[in-house]
Coordinates of C-alpha atoms in Angstrom, one line a residue:
M1 CA 105.3 58.7 -263.9
D2 CA 108.4 61.4 -263.8
Q3 CA 111.0 62.1 -261.6
G4 CA 109.5 64.9 -260.4
S5 CA 110.2 69.0 -260.7
D6 CA 113.4 68.9 -258.6
G7 CA 115.8 69.7 -261.5
T8 CA 117.2 66.3 -261.2
N9 CA 115.7 64.8 -264.4
N10 CA 118.0 62.7 -266.5
A11 CA 117.1 63.7 -270.3
A12 CA 117.0 60.4 -271.7
M13 CA 115.0 58.6 -269.0
G14 CA 112.3 61.8 -269.4
E15 CA 112.0 61.1 -272.9
K16 CA 111.4 57.4 -272.1
I17 CA 109.1 58.2 -269.6
A18 CA 107.3 60.9 -272.1
A19 CA 106.7 58.4 -274.8
A20 CA 105.2 55.8 -272.5
A21 CA 102.8 57.9 -270.5
A22 CA 99.2 58.9 -271.1
V23 CA 99.2 62.6 -269.9
A24 CA 101.4 65.4 -269.3
A25 CA 100.7 67.6 -266.6
V26 CA 102.9 70.8 -265.4
G27 CA 106.1 69.3 -265.4
M28 CA 105.1 65.8 -264.2
V29 CA 103.9 63.1 -266.4
G30 CA 101.1 61.2 -265.5
L31 CA 100.1 57.4 -266.0
V32 CA 96.5 57.8 -265.9
A33 CA 93.9 59.3 -268.4
T34 CA 92.1 62.6 -267.0
S35 CA 88.4 62.3 -266.0
N36 CA 85.9 62.7 -268.6
T37 CA 83.1 62.3 -266.3
T38 CA 79.8 64.4 -266.5
V39 CA 78.8 65.6 -263.4
E40 CA 74.9 66.0 -263.2
R41 CA 73.7 68.7 -260.9
T42 CA 71.9 66.2 -258.4
R43 CA 71.8 66.8 -254.7
L44 CA 72.2 63.9 -252.2
V45 CA 69.2 63.7 -249.9
S46 CA 71.2 64.5 -247.0
C47 CA 72.2 67.9 -248.3
E48 CA 69.5 70.7 -247.3
P49 CA 68.5 73.1 -250.5
A50 CA 70.7 76.1 -250.6
A51 CA 68.3 78.7 -248.9
A52 CA 67.6 76.6 -246.1
A53 CA 71.4 75.4 -245.7
A54 CA 72.5 79.1 -245.5
Q55 CA 69.9 79.7 -243.1
Q56 CA 70.8 77.0 -241.3
R57 CA 74.4 77.8 -240.6
T58 CA 73.8 81.5 -239.4
K59 CA 71.6 79.7 -237.0
M60 CA 73.7 76.8 -235.9
L61 CA 76.8 78.8 -235.1
G62 CA 75.0 81.8 -233.8
T63 CA 74.2 79.8 -230.5
S64 CA 76.1 78.8 -227.7
A65 CA 75.9 75.4 -228.0
T66 CA 75.3 72.9 -231.0
S67 CA 74.7 69.4 -231.4
I68 CA 75.1 67.4 -234.6
S69 CA 74.1 64.1 -235.3
T70 CA 73.3 62.1 -238.3
T71 CA 70.1 60.4 -239.0
T72 CA 70.4 57.2 -241.5
G73 CA 67.5 55.4 -240.7
G74 CA 69.5 52.7 -239.0
S75 CA 72.7 51.3 -240.2
K76 CA 71.8 51.6 -243.9
S77 CA 74.1 54.1 -245.2
S78 CA 72.4 54.3 -248.4
S79 CA 69.2 55.2 -246.8
S80 CA 66.8 57.5 -248.9
S81 CA 65.6 59.0 -245.6
S82 CA 69.1 60.0 -244.8
S83 CA 69.5 63.6 -243.4
I84 CA 71.9 65.7 -241.1
E85 CA 69.9 66.8 -238.2
V86 CA 71.3 70.3 -236.3
R87 CA 69.8 70.7 -232.7
T88 CA 70.7 74.3 -231.2
T89 CA 70.0 75.9 -228.3
A90 CA 68.8 79.5 -227.9
P91 CA 70.8 82.4 -229.1
T92 CA 72.2 84.3 -226.2
K93 CA 73.5 88.1 -226.4
S94 CA 77.2 88.3 -226.6
K95 CA 79.2 91.0 -225.4
M96 CA 82.1 89.8 -227.8
P97 CA 84.0 92.6 -230.4
V98 CA 82.4 92.6 -233.6
Y99 CA 84.5 92.6 -236.7
T100 CA 84.6 93.5 -240.4
M101 CA 85.4 90.9 -243.0
K102 CA 88.0 93.4 -243.8
Q103 CA 89.8 93.1 -240.1
V104 CA 90.0 89.0 -240.4
A105 CA 91.3 89.1 -243.9
V106 CA 94.3 90.6 -242.5
N107 CA 94.9 88.2 -239.9
N108 CA 96.1 85.5 -242.7
G109 CA 99.0 84.4 -240.7
E110 CA 101.4 86.4 -242.9
N111 CA 104.4 88.3 -241.6
G112 CA 103.8 87.1 -238.2
K113 CA 100.0 87.8 -238.1
P114 CA 97.9 85.6 -236.3
V115 CA 95.3 83.2 -238.5
W116 CA 91.7 84.4 -238.1
M117 CA 88.7 82.6 -239.7
T118 CA 84.8 82.8 -239.6
H119 CA 81.9 80.4 -239.6
G120 CA 78.3 81.4 -238.9
G121 CA 78.6 84.8 -237.8
N122 CA 81.6 84.5 -235.3
V123 CA 85.1 85.1 -235.6
Y124 CA 87.9 82.4 -234.4
D125 CA 91.4 82.8 -233.8
V126 CA 92.9 79.5 -234.7
T127 CA 96.9 80.4 -234.7
N128 CA 97.4 77.7 -231.9
F129 CA 95.9 75.1 -233.6
I130 CA 97.1 75.1 -237.1
A131 CA 99.6 72.2 -236.4
N132 CA 97.2 70.1 -234.4
H133 CA 94.3 70.3 -237.9
Q134 CA 94.2 66.6 -238.5
G135 CA 93.7 67.5 -242.3
G136 CA 97.1 69.0 -242.1
S137 CA 98.2 72.6 -241.8
E138 CA 98.1 73.3 -245.4
K139 CA 94.5 72.2 -245.7
I140 CA 93.4 74.8 -242.7
M141 CA 95.5 77.6 -244.0
Q142 CA 93.5 77.6 -247.2
A143 CA 90.7 79.7 -245.2
A144 CA 93.1 81.8 -243.5
G145 CA 91.8 85.1 -243.2
S146 CA 88.3 84.2 -244.4
S147 CA 85.3 82.1 -244.0
V148 CA 85.6 78.1 -243.6
E149 CA 81.9 78.0 -245.2
P150 CA 82.9 76.7 -248.6
F151 CA 85.7 74.5 -247.3
W152 CA 83.3 72.6 -245.3
H153 CA 81.0 72.2 -248.0
V154 CA 83.3 69.9 -249.2
Y155 CA 84.8 68.5 -246.2
R156 CA 81.3 67.6 -244.2
Q157 CA 83.2 65.3 -241.8
H158 CA 83.1 68.3 -239.6
F159 CA 79.4 67.9 -239.2
N160 CA 79.7 63.8 -238.2
T161 CA 80.3 64.8 -234.4
D162 CA 80.0 67.7 -232.4
L163 CA 84.1 67.9 -231.6
P164 CA 85.1 70.5 -234.4
M165 CA 82.4 73.0 -232.7
K166 CA 83.4 72.1 -229.4
L167 CA 87.0 72.8 -230.3
M168 CA 85.9 76.3 -232.3
E169 CA 84.2 77.5 -229.5
Q170 CA 87.3 77.8 -227.4
M171 CA 89.0 79.7 -230.2
R172 CA 86.2 82.2 -230.8
I173 CA 87.1 85.8 -230.1
G174 CA 84.3 87.8 -231.5
E175 CA 81.3 88.1 -234.1
L176 CA 81.5 89.1 -237.7
L177 CA 79.4 92.2 -238.6
D178 CA 76.0 91.1 -240.0
K179 CA 76.1 92.8 -243.4
D180 CA 79.5 90.8 -243.9
Q181 CA 78.0 87.4 -242.9
E182 CA 75.0 88.2 -245.2
K183 CA 77.5 88.4 -247.9
V184 CA 78.8 85.1 -246.7
D185 CA 75.6 83.6 -246.8
L186 CA 74.6 84.8 -250.4
K187 CA 78.3 83.4 -251.6
M188 CA 77.2 80.0 -250.4
E189 CA 73.7 79.7 -251.8
L190 CA 75.5 80.8 -255.0
L191 CA 78.0 78.2 -254.9
E192 CA 75.2 75.5 -254.0
E193 CA 72.8 76.5 -256.7
T194 CA 75.4 77.0 -259.3
T195 CA 78.1 74.1 -258.7
A196 CA 77.4 70.1 -258.9
D197 CA 77.2 68.7 -255.3
P198 CA 80.8 67.3 -254.4
Y199 CA 78.9 64.3 -253.2
A200 CA 76.9 63.7 -256.3
L201 CA 78.8 60.9 -257.4
E202 CA 78.6 58.7 -254.1
P203 CA 77.7 55.4 -254.7
L204 CA 75.0 55.4 -251.8
E205 CA 73.2 52.8 -253.3
E206 CA 76.0 50.4 -253.8
R207 CA 76.9 50.1 -249.8
H208 CA 76.0 47.3 -247.5
P209 CA 73.7 47.8 -245.0
A210 CA 75.4 46.0 -242.7
L211 CA 78.1 48.4 -242.4
I212 CA 78.8 50.3 -239.3
V213 CA 78.8 54.1 -240.6
H214 CA 80.8 56.9 -238.8
G215 CA 80.0 59.4 -241.1
E216 CA 78.2 59.5 -244.6
Q217 CA 80.1 62.5 -246.0
L218 CA 83.0 62.1 -245.9
M219 CA 81.9 58.3 -245.7
N220 CA 83.7 56.4 -242.9
A221 CA 82.5 52.7 -242.3
E222 CA 83.8 49.5 -240.7
V223 CA 82.5 45.9 -241.1
S224 CA 80.1 44.7 -238.4
E225 CA 82.0 42.3 -236.0
H226 CA 79.8 39.4 -236.8
L227 CA 80.4 39.6 -240.5
L228 CA 84.4 40.5 -240.2
T229 CA 85.9 36.9 -240.2
K230 CA 82.7 35.1 -242.4
D231 CA 84.4 34.6 -245.4
Y232 CA 88.4 34.5 -245.7
L233 CA 87.9 37.3 -248.7
T234 CA 86.0 40.3 -247.7
S235 CA 83.3 40.8 -250.1
P236 CA 83.7 44.4 -252.0
D237 CA 80.5 45.8 -250.8
L238 CA 81.4 45.0 -247.0
F239 CA 85.2 46.0 -247.3
Y240 CA 85.6 48.4 -244.9
I241 CA 85.4 52.3 -246.3
R242 CA 88.0 55.3 -245.5
H243 CA 87.6 58.5 -247.4
H244 CA 89.6 61.6 -247.5
H245 CA 87.7 63.3 -250.1
P246 CA 84.3 63.0 -252.2
K247 CA 84.5 60.5 -255.1
K248 CA 85.5 61.3 -258.7
T249 CA 85.0 59.1 -261.6
I250 CA 87.8 58.4 -264.5
T251 CA 88.6 56.2 -267.0
L252 CA 91.8 53.9 -267.8
E253 CA 92.6 50.8 -270.1
D254 CA 96.2 51.4 -271.3
L255 CA 97.6 49.6 -267.9
K256 CA 95.5 46.3 -269.0
K257 CA 97.8 45.8 -271.9
I258 CA 100.8 44.7 -269.2
K259 CA 101.0 41.6 -267.5
K260 CA 98.3 41.2 -264.9
V261 CA 99.0 39.6 -261.8
K262 CA 96.9 38.7 -258.6
I263 CA 97.8 39.5 -255.2
T264 CA 95.6 38.7 -251.8
A265 CA 96.5 41.3 -249.3
T266 CA 94.6 42.8 -246.2
L267 CA 94.1 46.4 -246.0
Q268 CA 94.1 47.7 -242.2
C269 CA 93.4 51.5 -241.4
S270 CA 96.4 52.7 -239.1
G271 CA 93.4 53.6 -236.9
N272 CA 91.7 50.4 -236.5
R273 CA 90.5 49.8 -232.9
R274 CA 91.4 53.4 -232.1
G275 CA 88.1 53.5 -229.6
G276 CA 90.0 51.2 -227.5
Y277 CA 92.3 54.2 -226.7
N278 CA 89.4 56.4 -226.0
D279 CA 88.6 54.2 -222.7
F280 CA 91.9 56.0 -221.2
E281 CA 91.7 59.5 -222.9
R282 CA 90.1 60.9 -226.1
T283 CA 92.1 60.6 -229.5
S284 CA 91.7 62.6 -232.2
G285 CA 89.9 60.5 -235.3
T286 CA 87.3 58.1 -236.2
S287 CA 86.7 55.9 -232.9
W288 CA 87.0 52.7 -234.9
G289 CA 86.1 49.3 -233.5
Q290 CA 87.9 46.1 -234.6
G291 CA 86.3 46.3 -238.2
A292 CA 88.5 48.9 -239.9
I293 CA 90.4 45.7 -241.8
S294 CA 89.6 43.7 -244.7
T295 CA 91.1 41.1 -247.2
A296 CA 90.8 40.9 -251.1
K297 CA 92.3 39.7 -254.0
W298 CA 93.8 42.3 -256.1
G299 CA 94.1 42.5 -259.8
G300 CA 96.5 44.5 -261.5
V301 CA 100.0 45.5 -262.6
R302 CA 103.3 45.0 -260.7
L303 CA 104.5 48.6 -260.2
R304 CA 107.9 46.9 -261.1
D305 CA 106.9 45.9 -264.3
L306 CA 105.0 49.3 -265.1
M307 CA 108.7 50.9 -264.1
K308 CA 110.5 48.6 -266.4
H309 CA 108.1 49.4 -269.1
I310 CA 109.3 52.9 -269.2
G311 CA 112.7 52.2 -268.9
L312 CA 114.1 51.8 -265.6
E313 CA 115.6 48.4 -264.5
D314 CA 115.7 48.6 -260.8
E315 CA 116.0 50.5 -258.0
M316 CA 119.7 51.1 -258.2
D317 CA 119.2 52.5 -261.7
A318 CA 117.0 55.2 -260.2
Q319 CA 119.1 55.6 -257.1
E320 CA 122.5 56.1 -259.2
N321 CA 121.2 58.0 -262.0
G322 CA 119.0 60.5 -260.3
K323 CA 119.3 59.7 -256.3
L324 CA 115.7 58.9 -256.3
E325 CA 114.4 57.1 -253.1
H326 CA 110.9 57.4 -253.3
V327 CA 108.1 56.7 -255.5
R328 CA 104.8 59.3 -254.8
F329 CA 101.4 58.4 -255.7
H330 CA 99.0 61.4 -256.3
A331 CA 95.1 60.9 -256.5
L332 CA 92.6 62.7 -258.4
D333 CA 91.2 64.1 -255.0
G334 CA 94.5 65.6 -253.9
M335 CA 95.6 62.8 -251.3
M336 CA 99.4 62.1 -252.0
A337 CA 101.5 59.7 -250.1
S338 CA 104.9 57.7 -251.1
I339 CA 107.0 54.4 -250.4
G340 CA 110.7 53.9 -250.4
I341 CA 112.0 52.9 -253.9
E342 CA 113.3 49.6 -252.4
K343 CA 109.7 48.5 -251.6
A344 CA 108.3 49.4 -255.0
M345 CA 111.2 47.6 -257.1
N346 CA 111.5 44.8 -254.8
P347 CA 110.2 41.8 -257.1
Y348 CA 108.9 40.1 -253.6
G349 CA 107.2 43.3 -253.0
D350 CA 104.1 42.5 -254.8
V351 CA 103.3 46.4 -254.9
I352 CA 100.6 46.5 -257.7
V353 CA 98.9 49.0 -259.7
C354 CA 95.5 47.8 -259.2
Y355 CA 92.3 47.6 -261.3
E356 CA 90.3 44.5 -260.1
M357 CA 89.1 43.5 -256.6
N358 CA 88.1 40.0 -256.3
G359 CA 87.6 39.5 -260.1
K360 CA 85.7 42.4 -261.0
P361 CA 86.7 46.4 -261.2
L362 CA 87.2 48.1 -258.5
P363 CA 84.4 49.7 -256.9
R364 CA 84.2 53.5 -256.6
D365 CA 84.3 53.6 -252.7
H366 CA 87.9 51.4 -253.0
G367 CA 89.3 53.8 -255.9
Y368 CA 87.8 53.0 -259.3
P369 CA 89.1 52.9 -261.6
L370 CA 92.9 52.6 -260.4
R371 CA 94.8 52.4 -257.1
V372 CA 97.8 51.5 -255.7
I373 CA 98.2 48.0 -253.2
V374 CA 101.3 48.0 -251.3
P375 CA 101.0 44.7 -249.1
G376 CA 102.0 44.6 -245.7
Y377 CA 102.1 48.5 -245.4
A378 CA 99.5 50.6 -243.6
A379 CA 96.3 51.2 -245.7
V380 CA 97.3 54.8 -246.4
R381 CA 99.9 54.1 -248.8
N382 CA 97.5 52.2 -250.8
V383 CA 96.3 55.4 -252.4
K384 CA 92.7 55.5 -254.4
L385 CA 92.1 57.2 -257.5
V386 CA 95.8 57.3 -258.6
Q387 CA 96.2 59.7 -261.8
K388 CA 100.2 60.2 -261.4
I389 CA 103.1 58.0 -260.1
E390 CA 106.3 60.1 -259.7
L391 CA 109.8 59.3 -258.7
S392 CA 111.4 61.6 -256.3
Q393 CA 114.4 62.4 -254.2
E394 CA 111.8 63.4 -251.4
E395 CA 108.7 61.4 -249.4
A396 CA 105.9 62.7 -250.4
E397 CA 104.4 66.1 -248.9
G398 CA 101.2 66.8 -247.2
P399 CA 99.4 65.4 -244.1
W400 CA 99.1 61.9 -245.0
Q401 CA 102.9 61.6 -245.4
R402 CA 104.5 64.4 -243.2
G403 CA 102.0 65.5 -241.3
L404 CA 100.5 64.6 -237.9
N405 CA 97.9 62.4 -239.3
Y406 CA 99.8 59.2 -239.8
K407 CA 102.8 59.8 -237.1
V408 CA 102.8 57.8 -233.8
L409 CA 103.7 60.8 -231.0
P410 CA 104.7 59.5 -227.7
P411 CA 102.4 59.4 -225.1
D412 CA 102.9 62.4 -223.2
A413 CA 102.9 64.5 -226.4
R414 CA 99.3 66.3 -226.6
D415 CA 100.1 68.7 -228.9
A416 CA 102.0 68.3 -232.5
K417 CA 103.9 71.7 -231.2
S418 CA 105.7 69.6 -228.6
V419 CA 107.3 67.3 -230.9
D420 CA 109.3 67.9 -234.4
L421 CA 107.4 66.0 -236.8
S422 CA 109.9 65.9 -239.3
K423 CA 111.9 63.3 -237.0
I424 CA 109.0 61.0 -236.2
P425 CA 108.7 58.5 -239.3
S426 CA 105.6 58.2 -241.5
M427 CA 103.3 55.0 -240.8
M428 CA 104.8 52.4 -243.2
E429 CA 104.5 48.5 -241.9
L430 CA 101.7 47.9 -239.0
S431 CA 102.4 45.8 -235.8
V432 CA 101.1 42.3 -234.9
Q433 CA 97.2 42.4 -234.6
S434 CA 94.4 40.2 -233.5
G435 CA 90.7 40.5 -232.9
I436 CA 88.0 38.0 -231.9
T437 CA 84.7 38.0 -233.7
S438 CA 82.8 35.0 -232.2
I439 CA 82.3 33.4 -228.9
V440 CA 80.2 30.6 -228.3
P441 CA 79.6 28.5 -225.0
Q442 CA 80.0 24.8 -225.4
N443 CA 78.4 23.5 -222.0
K444 CA 76.4 26.6 -221.2
S445 CA 74.2 26.2 -218.0
A446 CA 71.6 28.1 -216.3
S447 CA 73.0 27.2 -213.1
S448 CA 76.5 28.5 -213.8
K449 CA 77.5 31.0 -211.5
P450 CA 80.4 33.3 -210.8
G451 CA 83.8 31.6 -210.5
D452 CA 83.0 28.4 -212.3
T453 CA 84.5 27.5 -215.6
I454 CA 82.7 26.5 -218.7
M455 CA 84.1 25.7 -222.2
V456 CA 83.9 28.2 -225.1
K457 CA 84.4 28.1 -228.6
A458 CA 86.4 31.4 -229.6
S459 CA 87.5 32.6 -233.3
G460 CA 88.7 35.8 -235.0
W461 CA 91.8 36.8 -237.0
A462 CA 95.3 37.8 -237.0
Y463 CA 97.5 39.9 -239.1
S464 CA 100.8 41.6 -239.0
G465 CA 102.7 43.8 -241.2
G466 CA 105.6 43.6 -243.5
G467 CA 104.7 40.0 -244.8
R468 CA 105.5 38.7 -241.4
N469 CA 103.5 35.0 -241.0
I470 CA 101.2 34.8 -237.8
V471 CA 103.0 31.6 -236.2
R472 CA 100.5 31.6 -233.1
V473 CA 97.5 33.3 -231.7
D474 CA 97.4 32.6 -227.9
V475 CA 94.0 32.9 -226.2
T476 CA 93.0 33.1 -222.4
G477 CA 89.7 33.1 -220.7
D478 CA 90.9 33.4 -217.1
G479 CA 92.5 36.8 -217.1
A480 CA 95.8 35.3 -218.4
E481 CA 96.2 33.0 -215.3
S482 CA 96.6 30.5 -218.3
W483 CA 96.8 30.4 -222.1
K484 CA 96.2 27.8 -224.9
A485 CA 97.5 28.3 -228.7
A486 CA 94.7 28.4 -231.4
D487 CA 94.5 26.3 -234.1
L488 CA 95.4 28.6 -237.7
T489 CA 93.1 28.0 -240.4
S490 CA 92.6 30.1 -243.2
G491 CA 95.7 32.1 -244.4
Q492 CA 98.2 29.9 -242.3
D493 CA 100.0 28.5 -245.4
Q494 CA 101.3 31.8 -247.1
K495 CA 104.5 32.3 -248.2
Q496 CA 107.3 32.9 -245.6
G497 CA 108.1 36.6 -245.4
R498 CA 105.2 37.0 -248.0
A499 CA 102.0 36.5 -245.7
W500 CA 100.3 39.7 -247.1
A501 CA 96.9 38.5 -245.7
W502 CA 95.3 37.7 -242.5
T503 CA 95.1 34.3 -240.9
F504 CA 92.0 33.2 -239.2
W505 CA 92.1 31.4 -236.1
E506 CA 89.8 29.1 -233.8
C507 CA 90.4 28.0 -230.1
T508 CA 88.0 25.9 -227.6
L509 CA 89.4 26.7 -223.9
P510 CA 88.1 26.9 -220.5
A511 CA 86.6 30.3 -219.5
K512 CA 85.9 31.7 -215.8
V513 CA 82.3 33.3 -215.1
Q514 CA 82.7 36.6 -213.8
A515 CA 80.7 38.4 -211.5
D516 CA 78.5 39.9 -213.8
G517 CA 77.6 36.5 -215.1
S518 CA 79.6 36.7 -218.3
V519 CA 83.0 35.3 -219.6
Q520 CA 85.9 37.3 -221.0
V521 CA 88.5 36.1 -223.7
H522 CA 91.4 37.7 -224.6
S523 CA 93.5 37.1 -227.8
K524 CA 97.1 37.9 -228.8
G525 CA 99.0 37.4 -231.7
V526 CA 102.4 36.4 -232.5
D527 CA 104.2 37.0 -235.8
L528 CA 107.2 35.3 -237.8
A529 CA 109.8 37.8 -235.9
F530 CA 107.9 36.7 -232.7
N531 CA 106.6 40.1 -232.2
S532 CA 103.4 39.7 -229.6
Q533 CA 100.7 42.1 -228.6
P534 CA 101.2 44.3 -225.2
D535 CA 98.6 43.4 -222.6
S536 CA 97.2 47.2 -222.5
A537 CA 96.5 49.8 -224.9
K538 CA 97.1 52.7 -221.9
H539 CA 101.1 52.8 -222.3
N540 CA 100.6 52.8 -226.4
W541 CA 98.0 55.9 -225.9
N542 CA 98.9 58.4 -228.5
V543 CA 97.2 61.7 -229.5
R544 CA 96.2 60.3 -232.9
G545 CA 94.9 56.9 -232.0
L546 CA 97.1 54.8 -234.2
T547 CA 98.6 51.2 -233.8
N548 CA 96.2 49.9 -230.8
N549 CA 97.3 46.3 -231.1
S550 CA 96.7 45.4 -227.2
W551 CA 95.2 42.2 -226.5
Y552 CA 91.9 42.0 -228.0
S553 CA 89.1 41.3 -225.4
K554 CA 85.6 40.0 -226.0
K555 CA 82.7 39.4 -223.3
I556 CA 79.9 37.8 -223.9
P557 CA 76.8 36.8 -220.6
V558 CA 76.6 33.3 -219.9
Q559 CA 73.7 33.4 -217.4

């Protein structure tokens, strides 16, 4: 940890930090030992051999239409039969211009020039897409004036759905000269044959078959609805998975010498329930149901204690001696996010540098060997694979903090260029939220007909960010004509203002049979500040699909 490289380092502080830290790196002092992992040159079964992959790339993007789907042998994400299936239509002769790679290289965005890229024998002008790139403009600009193939070899989420190729097709301006594409294919073959598979360390065999997998490379998986509230603490193998990069393995023992604490906290992806927005208009990102939320008991070292260990007394010390307002977390995979110094140093903020999950070492999917837990904040601030912690005058850079990824745009904004992202705050605390995981009829009858009322028992969960306790969950079975307060169960006795975990609820209530022979139940949570969920996602729609906390709705057939 250090104060960054902005020229404000305090010499005495720097000496203390340097003496206590484990690793030095380019003007910054890290808190985590570097990786000593040996990467074996083994390939995942879902990766084609190099020659076939090159052949497939040329085939796939030389066509007028492409459909990409993932076959995983059911929902079992670790299936040995996992493969990527690519279907293509017959190629059609194009009358588009043919460019050389030298011509493409000139258009690299410098000096006001457009940004061109190639893939699969096609040339694309992505200039107007740069600001909207989900991974951030810095990432996509790495391929400016060249081929995206080497980058998509790592960021394989581009093959999880057909959306990337549909977007690319709109930006296609021509074709790459055949002999230049052949050179790209040869380079890709060499890359795949001489370098370790970036996904070779993915713990496929450790992942639970009940996870709903949205993509294996990169792994994104949510908890099955029927298991979401099975236990108050989510089992690590059922904890939802959100990855931004392939996993790496490092070792760390030093922090375990500092006093250990345990914090029970819920992590929720900012895009949880994004699928509900897509009913109105498609958003950008994984179409989560309600399962991108889980809870665990995390063990580790208070960030506050760690800072004191290196000589920083409190947030005022940092602010007065260096105007340091932010704590940045750097991950081995390049991810970076930050929180305010007040949250980091607050004795009641409970931020920890974590190495245990439910009493066992962190699994690789959840940040092994070290991650940060920032209770009450969006999960993206809970950085995994932490290798460096930095005090800074400014918040973290990159797409996860300053870019489009985790900023809630107004409903009328369809393009990042239409707003000033610097004026939109990064997501920190999350809104009040609830979900329904079970509805069981109590007096189901074959003679029940539309308009009849039957009794049902509903149960689920509720959560609010910022440590705000859930004080009530209201439930309705008649379209909000009447409401009944649910009984709060597990989690209802958390400390006031430090309710970092979800609360379970259950309610027996009347429900009206609808025309299709089903009953529909809605829930809305109310937190300590008496914030309540809005009735519809329609008016909160945003292009990134963040913070859908509208009433939760669930239907079951009763006839």
